[in-house]
Coordinates of C-alpha atoms and ligand atoms in Angstrom, one line a residue:
X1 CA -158.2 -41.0 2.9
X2 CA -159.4 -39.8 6.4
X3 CA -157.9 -41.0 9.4
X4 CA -161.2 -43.4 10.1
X5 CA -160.0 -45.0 6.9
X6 CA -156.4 -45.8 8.0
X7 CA -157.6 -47.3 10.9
X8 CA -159.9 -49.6 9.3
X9 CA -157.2 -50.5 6.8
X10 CA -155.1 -51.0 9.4
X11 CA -157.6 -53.5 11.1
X12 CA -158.0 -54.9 7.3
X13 CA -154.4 -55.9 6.7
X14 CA -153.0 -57.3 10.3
X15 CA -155.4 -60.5 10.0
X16 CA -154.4 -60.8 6.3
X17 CA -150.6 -60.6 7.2
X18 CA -150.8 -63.1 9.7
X19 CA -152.2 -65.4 7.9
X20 CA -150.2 -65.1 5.5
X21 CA -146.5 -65.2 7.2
X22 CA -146.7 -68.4 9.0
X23 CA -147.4 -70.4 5.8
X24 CA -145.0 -68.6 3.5
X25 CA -141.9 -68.3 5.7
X26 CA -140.4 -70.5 8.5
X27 CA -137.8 -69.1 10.5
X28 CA -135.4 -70.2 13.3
X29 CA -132.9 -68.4 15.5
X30 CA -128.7 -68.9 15.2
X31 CA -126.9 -69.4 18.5
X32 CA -123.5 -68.1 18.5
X33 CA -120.8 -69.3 21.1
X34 CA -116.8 -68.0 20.5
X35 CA -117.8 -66.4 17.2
X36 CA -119.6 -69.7 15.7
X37 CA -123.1 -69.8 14.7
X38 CA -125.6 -72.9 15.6
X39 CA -128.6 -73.9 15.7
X40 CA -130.3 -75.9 18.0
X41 CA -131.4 -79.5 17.2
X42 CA -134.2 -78.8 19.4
X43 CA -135.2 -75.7 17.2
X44 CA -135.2 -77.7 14.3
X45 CA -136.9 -80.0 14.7
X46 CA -139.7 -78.1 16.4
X47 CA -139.7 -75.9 13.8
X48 CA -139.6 -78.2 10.6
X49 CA -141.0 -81.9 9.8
X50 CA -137.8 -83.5 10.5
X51 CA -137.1 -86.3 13.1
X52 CA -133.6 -86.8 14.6
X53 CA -132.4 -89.9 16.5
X54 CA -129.7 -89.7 18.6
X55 CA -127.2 -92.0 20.1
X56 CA -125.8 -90.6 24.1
X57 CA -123.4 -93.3 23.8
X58 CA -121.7 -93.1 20.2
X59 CA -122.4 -89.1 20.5
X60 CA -124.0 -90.2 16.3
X61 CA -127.2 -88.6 15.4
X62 CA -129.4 -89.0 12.2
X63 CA -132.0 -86.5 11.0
X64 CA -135.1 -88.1 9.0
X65 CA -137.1 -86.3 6.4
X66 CA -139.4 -88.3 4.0
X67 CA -136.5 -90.7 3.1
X68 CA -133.8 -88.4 3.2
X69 CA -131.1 -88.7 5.7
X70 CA -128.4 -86.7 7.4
X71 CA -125.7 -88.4 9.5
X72 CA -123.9 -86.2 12.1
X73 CA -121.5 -86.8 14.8
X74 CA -120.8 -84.8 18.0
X75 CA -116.8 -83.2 17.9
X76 CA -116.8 -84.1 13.6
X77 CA -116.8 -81.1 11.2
X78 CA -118.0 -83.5 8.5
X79 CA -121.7 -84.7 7.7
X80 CA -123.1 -86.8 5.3
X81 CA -126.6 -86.0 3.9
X82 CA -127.8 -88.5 1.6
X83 CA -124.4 -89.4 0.0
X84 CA -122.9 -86.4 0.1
X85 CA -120.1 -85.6 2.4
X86 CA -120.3 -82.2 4.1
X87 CA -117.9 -80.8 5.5
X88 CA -117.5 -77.6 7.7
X89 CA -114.7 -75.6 9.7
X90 CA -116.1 -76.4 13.4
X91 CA -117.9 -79.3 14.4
X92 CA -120.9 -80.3 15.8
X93 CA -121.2 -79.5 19.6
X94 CA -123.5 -81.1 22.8
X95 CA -124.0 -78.8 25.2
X96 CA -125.7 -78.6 28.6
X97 CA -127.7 -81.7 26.4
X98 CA -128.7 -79.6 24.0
X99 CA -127.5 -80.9 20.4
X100 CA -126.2 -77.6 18.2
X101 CA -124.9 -78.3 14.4
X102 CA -123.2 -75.6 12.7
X103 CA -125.1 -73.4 10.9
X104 CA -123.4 -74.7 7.2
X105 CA -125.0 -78.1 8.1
X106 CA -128.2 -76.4 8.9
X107 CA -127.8 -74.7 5.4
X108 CA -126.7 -77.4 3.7
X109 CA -129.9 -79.7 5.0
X110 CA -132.2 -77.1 3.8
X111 CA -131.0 -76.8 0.4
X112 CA -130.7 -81.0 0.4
X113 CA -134.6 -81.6 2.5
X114 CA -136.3 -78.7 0.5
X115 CA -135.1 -78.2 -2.9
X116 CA -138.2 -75.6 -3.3
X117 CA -137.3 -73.3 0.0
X118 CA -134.5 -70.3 -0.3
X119 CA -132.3 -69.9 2.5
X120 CA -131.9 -66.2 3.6
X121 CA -129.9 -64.8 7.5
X122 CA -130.9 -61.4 9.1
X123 CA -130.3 -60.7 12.5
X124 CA -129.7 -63.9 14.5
X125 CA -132.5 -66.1 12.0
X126 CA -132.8 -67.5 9.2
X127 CA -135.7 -67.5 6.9
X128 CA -136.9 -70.3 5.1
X129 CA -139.6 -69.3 2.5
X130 CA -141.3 -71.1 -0.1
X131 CA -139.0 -69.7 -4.2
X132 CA -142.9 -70.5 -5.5
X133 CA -146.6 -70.9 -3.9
X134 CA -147.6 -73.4 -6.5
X135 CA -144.4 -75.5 -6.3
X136 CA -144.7 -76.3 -2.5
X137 CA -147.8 -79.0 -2.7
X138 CA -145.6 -80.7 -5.7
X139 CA -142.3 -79.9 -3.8
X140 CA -142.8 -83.3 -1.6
X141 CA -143.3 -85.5 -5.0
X142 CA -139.9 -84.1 -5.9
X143 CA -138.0 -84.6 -2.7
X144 CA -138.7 -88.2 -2.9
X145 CA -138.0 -88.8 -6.2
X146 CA -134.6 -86.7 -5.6
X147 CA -133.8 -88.9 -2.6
X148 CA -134.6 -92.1 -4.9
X149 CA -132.1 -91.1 -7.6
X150 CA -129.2 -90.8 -5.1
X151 CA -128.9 -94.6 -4.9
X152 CA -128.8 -95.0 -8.8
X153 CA -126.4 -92.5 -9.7
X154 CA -123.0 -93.5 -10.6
X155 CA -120.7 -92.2 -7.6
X156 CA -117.9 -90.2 -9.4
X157 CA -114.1 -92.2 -8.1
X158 CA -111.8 -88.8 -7.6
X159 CA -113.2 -86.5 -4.3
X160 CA -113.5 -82.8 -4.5
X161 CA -111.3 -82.3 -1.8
X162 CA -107.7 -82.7 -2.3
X163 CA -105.8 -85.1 0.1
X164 CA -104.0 -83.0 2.5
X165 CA -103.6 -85.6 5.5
X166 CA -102.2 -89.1 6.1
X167 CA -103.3 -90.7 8.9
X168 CA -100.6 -94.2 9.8
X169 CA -102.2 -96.5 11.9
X170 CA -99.4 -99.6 12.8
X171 CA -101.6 -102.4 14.1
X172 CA -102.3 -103.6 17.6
X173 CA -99.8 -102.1 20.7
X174 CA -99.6 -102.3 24.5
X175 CA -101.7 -105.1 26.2
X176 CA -102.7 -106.1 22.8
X177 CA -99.7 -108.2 21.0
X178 CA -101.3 -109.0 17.8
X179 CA -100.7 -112.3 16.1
X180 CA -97.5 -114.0 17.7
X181 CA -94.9 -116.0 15.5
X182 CA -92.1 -118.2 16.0
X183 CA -89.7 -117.2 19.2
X184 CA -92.8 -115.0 20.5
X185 CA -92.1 -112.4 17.7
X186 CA -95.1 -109.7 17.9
X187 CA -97.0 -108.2 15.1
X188 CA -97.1 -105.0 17.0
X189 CA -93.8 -104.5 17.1
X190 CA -93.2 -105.0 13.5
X191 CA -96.2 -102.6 12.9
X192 CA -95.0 -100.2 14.9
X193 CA -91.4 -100.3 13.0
X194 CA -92.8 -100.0 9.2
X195 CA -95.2 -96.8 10.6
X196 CA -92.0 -95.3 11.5
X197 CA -90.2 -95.8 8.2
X198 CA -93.4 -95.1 6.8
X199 CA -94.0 -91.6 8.7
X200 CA -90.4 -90.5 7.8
X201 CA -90.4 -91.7 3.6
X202 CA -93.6 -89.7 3.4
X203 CA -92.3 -86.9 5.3
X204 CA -89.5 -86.7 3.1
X205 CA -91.1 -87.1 -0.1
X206 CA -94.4 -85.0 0.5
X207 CA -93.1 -82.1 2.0
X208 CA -96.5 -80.0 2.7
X209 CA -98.6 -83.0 3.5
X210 CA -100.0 -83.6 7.4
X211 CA -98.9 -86.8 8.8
X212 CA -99.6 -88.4 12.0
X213 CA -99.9 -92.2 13.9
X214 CA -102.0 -93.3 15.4
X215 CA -99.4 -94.4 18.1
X216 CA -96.6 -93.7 18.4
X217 CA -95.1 -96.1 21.3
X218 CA -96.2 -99.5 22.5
X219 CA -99.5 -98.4 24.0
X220 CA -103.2 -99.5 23.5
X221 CA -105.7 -97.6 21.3
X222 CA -108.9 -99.1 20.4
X223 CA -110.1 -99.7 17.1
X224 CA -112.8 -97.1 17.1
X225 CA -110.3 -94.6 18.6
X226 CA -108.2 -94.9 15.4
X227 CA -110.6 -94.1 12.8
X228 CA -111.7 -91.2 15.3
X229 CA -108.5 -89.9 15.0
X230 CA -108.5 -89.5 11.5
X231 CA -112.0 -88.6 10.9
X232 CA -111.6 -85.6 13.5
X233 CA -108.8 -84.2 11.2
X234 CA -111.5 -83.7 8.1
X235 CA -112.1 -80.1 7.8
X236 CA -114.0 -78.1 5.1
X237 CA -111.9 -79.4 1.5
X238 CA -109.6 -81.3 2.9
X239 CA -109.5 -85.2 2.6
X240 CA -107.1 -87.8 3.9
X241 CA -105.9 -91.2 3.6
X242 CA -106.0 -94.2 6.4
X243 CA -103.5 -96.5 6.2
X244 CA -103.5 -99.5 8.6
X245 CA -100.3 -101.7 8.9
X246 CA -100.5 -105.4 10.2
X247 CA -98.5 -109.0 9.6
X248 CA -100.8 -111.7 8.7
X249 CA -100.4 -115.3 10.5
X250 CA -102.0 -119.0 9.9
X251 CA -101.7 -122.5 10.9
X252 CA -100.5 -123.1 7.6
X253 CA -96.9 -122.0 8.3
X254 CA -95.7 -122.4 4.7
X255 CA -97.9 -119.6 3.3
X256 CA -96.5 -116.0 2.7
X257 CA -96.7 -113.2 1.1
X258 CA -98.4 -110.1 1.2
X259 CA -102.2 -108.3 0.6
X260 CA -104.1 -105.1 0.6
X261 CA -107.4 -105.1 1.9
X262 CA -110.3 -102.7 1.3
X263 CA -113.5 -102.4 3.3
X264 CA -116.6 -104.4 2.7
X265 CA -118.9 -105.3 4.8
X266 CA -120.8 -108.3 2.7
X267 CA -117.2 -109.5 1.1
X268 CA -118.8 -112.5 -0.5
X269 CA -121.6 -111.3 -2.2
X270 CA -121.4 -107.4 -3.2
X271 CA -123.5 -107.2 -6.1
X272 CA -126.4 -109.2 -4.6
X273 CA -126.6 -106.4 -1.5
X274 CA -126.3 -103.5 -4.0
X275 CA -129.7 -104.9 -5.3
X276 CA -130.9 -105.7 -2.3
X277 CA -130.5 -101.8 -0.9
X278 CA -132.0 -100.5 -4.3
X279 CA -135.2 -102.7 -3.4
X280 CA -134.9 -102.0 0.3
X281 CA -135.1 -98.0 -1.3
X282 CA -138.1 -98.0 -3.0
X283 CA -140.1 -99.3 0.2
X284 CA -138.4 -96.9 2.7
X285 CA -140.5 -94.5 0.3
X286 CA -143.6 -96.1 -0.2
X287 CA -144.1 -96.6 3.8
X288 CA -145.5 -93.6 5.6
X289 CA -144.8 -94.4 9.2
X290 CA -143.7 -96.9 11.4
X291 CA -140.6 -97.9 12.8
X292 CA -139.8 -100.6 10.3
X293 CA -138.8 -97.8 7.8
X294 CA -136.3 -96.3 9.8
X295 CA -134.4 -99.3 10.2
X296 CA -134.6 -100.0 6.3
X297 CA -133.2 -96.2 5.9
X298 CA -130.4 -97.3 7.9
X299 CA -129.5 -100.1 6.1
X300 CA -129.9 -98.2 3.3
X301 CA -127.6 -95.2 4.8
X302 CA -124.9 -97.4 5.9
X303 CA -124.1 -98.6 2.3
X304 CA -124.5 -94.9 0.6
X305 CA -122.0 -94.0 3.4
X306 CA -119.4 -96.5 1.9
X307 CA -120.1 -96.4 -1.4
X308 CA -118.0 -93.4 -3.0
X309 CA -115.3 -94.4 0.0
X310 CA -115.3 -97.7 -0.9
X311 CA -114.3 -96.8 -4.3
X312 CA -111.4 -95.1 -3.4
X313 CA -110.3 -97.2 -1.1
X314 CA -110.1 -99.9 -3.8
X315 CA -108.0 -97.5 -5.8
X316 CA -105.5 -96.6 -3.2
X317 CA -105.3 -100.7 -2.0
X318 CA -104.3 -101.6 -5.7
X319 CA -102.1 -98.9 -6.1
X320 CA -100.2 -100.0 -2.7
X321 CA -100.1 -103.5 -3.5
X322 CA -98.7 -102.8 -7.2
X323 CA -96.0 -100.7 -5.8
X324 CA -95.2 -103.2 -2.6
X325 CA -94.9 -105.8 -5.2
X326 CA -91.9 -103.6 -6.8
X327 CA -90.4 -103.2 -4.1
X328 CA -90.1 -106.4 -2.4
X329 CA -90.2 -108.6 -5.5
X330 CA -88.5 -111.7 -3.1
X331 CA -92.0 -111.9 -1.7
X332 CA -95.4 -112.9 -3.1
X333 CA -98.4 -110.4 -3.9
X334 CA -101.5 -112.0 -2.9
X335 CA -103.4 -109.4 -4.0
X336 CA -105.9 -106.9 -3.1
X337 CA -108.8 -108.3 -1.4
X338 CA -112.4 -107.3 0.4
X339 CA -112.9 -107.7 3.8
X340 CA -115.2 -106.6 6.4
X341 CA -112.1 -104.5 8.8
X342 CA -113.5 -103.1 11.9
X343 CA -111.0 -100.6 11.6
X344 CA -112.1 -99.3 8.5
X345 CA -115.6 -99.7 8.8
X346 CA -116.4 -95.6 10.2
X347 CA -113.8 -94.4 8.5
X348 CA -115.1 -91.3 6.3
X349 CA -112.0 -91.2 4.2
X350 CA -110.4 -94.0 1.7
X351 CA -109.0 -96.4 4.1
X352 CA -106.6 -99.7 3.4
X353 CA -105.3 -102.8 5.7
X354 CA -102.2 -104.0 4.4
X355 CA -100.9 -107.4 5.6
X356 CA -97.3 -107.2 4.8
X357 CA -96.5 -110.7 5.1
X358 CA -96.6 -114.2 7.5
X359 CA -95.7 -114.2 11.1
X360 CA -96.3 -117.8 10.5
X361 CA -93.6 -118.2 8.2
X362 CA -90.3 -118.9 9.6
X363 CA -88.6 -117.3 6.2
X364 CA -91.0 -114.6 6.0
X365 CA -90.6 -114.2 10.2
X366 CA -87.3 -113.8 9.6
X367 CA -87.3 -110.6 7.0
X368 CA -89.8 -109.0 8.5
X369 CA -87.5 -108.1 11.9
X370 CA -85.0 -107.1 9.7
X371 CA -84.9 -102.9 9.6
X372 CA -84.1 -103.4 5.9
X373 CA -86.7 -105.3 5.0
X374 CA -89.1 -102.9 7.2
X375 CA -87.6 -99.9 5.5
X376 CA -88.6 -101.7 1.9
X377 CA -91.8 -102.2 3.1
X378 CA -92.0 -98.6 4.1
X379 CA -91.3 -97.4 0.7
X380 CA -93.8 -99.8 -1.4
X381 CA -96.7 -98.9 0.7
X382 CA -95.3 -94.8 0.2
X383 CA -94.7 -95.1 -3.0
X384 CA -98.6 -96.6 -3.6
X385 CA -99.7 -94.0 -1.6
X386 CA -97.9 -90.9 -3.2
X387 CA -99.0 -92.2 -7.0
X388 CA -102.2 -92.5 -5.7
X389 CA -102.7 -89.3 -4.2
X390 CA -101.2 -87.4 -7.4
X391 CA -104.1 -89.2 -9.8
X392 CA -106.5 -88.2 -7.1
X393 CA -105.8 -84.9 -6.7
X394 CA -105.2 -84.3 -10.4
X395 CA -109.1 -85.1 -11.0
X396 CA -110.0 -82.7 -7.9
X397 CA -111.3 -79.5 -9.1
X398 CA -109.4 -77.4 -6.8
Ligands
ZN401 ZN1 -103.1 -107.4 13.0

């Protein structure tokens, strides 16, 4: 070949390799700040047909691609794309307003949004390129019909993560009293007393296990603070319990007795709103545009969110009111209930509410500021948690 030749090759091939890179490959660059890589929300969505919407206020975000949906939050090392609970081992980070998710999630989105793309890192990028040419103008059919099955399938009950945290929350404290019984008795001060015997059975009895209140002394923490708490301590395969501990109270100051209550946020009527969101489903994926669809994905996202938790949570409520019931057999079970808690309501781990009895009740009053009584308490609700936790972590792979 003479040099005129390799010139005019030369000339030949740059046009065809540019033309050919940007459709096969995307790529976008890592940001790395104290040894942790991100990428920029800004990049992202630049870069890829994605759409995010982001709450300043809640510090919540939500990334949109044809139907599928991934839920972040700024300071949590969990995410949830479609039902799926992600988790990773540093969270999601604002800074200088710029939105930067670690570079798992980033991964993690890929592999969920584009089941056709392989994920590769080289220097500071990654490369996202089409595992087939011919697959990519069918790859979109597929996504959709992925994202559709999501809400069918039946959401195993046991997590992959093992439970390695307990998170006590005693109800109410400081300028909030809580439900106020004969003699001005207050709820939060009876909370506050079962947490402790609570904190210090479990202690004892699960020796490796993380434990921690939400208070600790008479002070106020608001509602969404609590669940913060607990959801900041999910880390890559690690789950936890929430356990909120409250006295009941009513006009009708014969009733007693004691219930467990699970999250639900349609109590009444749950099978008529599982329907609903699998019709609600199918037109988030016929509709092409509009602002409509976005608030039908979030409908829609909100009860995949609670579905697999829900689940659990009504395992761990029956197992604590079946073992509360042995223990304080003088009292009566009242059962395990639904209820729409907004203190469970953003919790991404199994959550309960027990009511451990009747402010109301000038019998029940009476047990219930007894330290005995407290300390039996304490053990029922332990003992439902510690049997729950071994079936649960017995069905965990790991
Ligand atoms: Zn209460």
């Amino acid at each position: 070949m003479t040099r005129n030749h390799k010139i005019f090759l030369c000339f030949l091939l740059i046009p065809i390799l540019l033309s050919f890179s940007p459709e096969a490959e995307k790529s976008i660059r890592t940001i790395e700040l104290n040894n942790k890589q991100y990428i920029s929300m800004y990049d992202l969505t630049s870069t890829f047909d994605m759409q995010n919407s982001f709450d300043i206020i809640t510090g919540k975000g939500k990334l949109f691609y044809k139907g599928a949906i991934a839920v972040y939050q700024i300071d949590l090392s969990v995410m949830l794309i479609n039902n799926k609970l992600i988790k990773t081992h540093y969270p999601a980070i604002r800074k200088e307003g710029e939105i930067l998710l670690p570079l798992k999630f980033f991964e993690k989105i890929i592999n969920e949004f584009y089941p056709y793309y392989t994920y590769s890192e080289k220097q500071s990028r990654v490369y996202i390129s089409h595992k087939s040419e011919n697959k990519t103008i069918s790859s979109q059919e597929s996504v959709i019909k992925k994202n559709r099955e999501y809400i069918k399938e039946d959401i195993p009950i046991s997590g992959t993560d093992k439970i390695s945290f307990i998170i006590i929350d005693p109800g109410h404290g400081g300028k909030d009293p809580g439900a106020i019984g004969k003699g001005g008795i207050q709820e939060k001060h009876i909370t506050i007393k079962i947490a402790y015997h609570l904190e210090r059975y479990l202690k004892n009895k699960l020796k490796k296990m993380k434990i921690q209140s939400t208070r600790k002394s008479d002070r106020f923490v608001d509602l969404s603070k609590r669940t913060e708490i607990a959801n900041k301590m999910l880390k890559k395969n690690e789950n936890g319990l929430f356990i909120s501990i409250h006295v009941n109270a009513s006009i009708l100051h014969s009733i007693s007795g004691f219930e467990t209550y699970f999250l639900s946020q349609n109590p009444s009527n749950e099978e008529a709103r599982a329907v609903a969101a699998m019709e609600n489903n199918v037109i988030i994926f016929e509709e092409n545009s509009g602002r409509k669809k976005y608030n039908d994905v979030e409908h829609v996202e909100a009860i995949m969110l609670t579905t697999q938790i829900q689940k659990e949570s009504a395992g761990l409520a029956n197992y604590i009111q079946k073992y509360l019931q042995k223990s304080i057999p003088e009292s009566i079970s009242k059962g395990v209930k639904k209820a729409d808690f907004f203190v469970l309501r953003d919790s991404l781990m199994p959550a309960v509410l027990v009511e451990v009895g009747y402010i109301s009740n000038t019998k029940e009053v009476k047990k219930l500021t007894q330290a005995n009584y407290q300390k039996k308490i304490a053990c029922g609700i332990g003992d439902g948690i510690i049997e729950f936790i071994k079936e649960y972590n017995k069905n965990t792979k790991k």
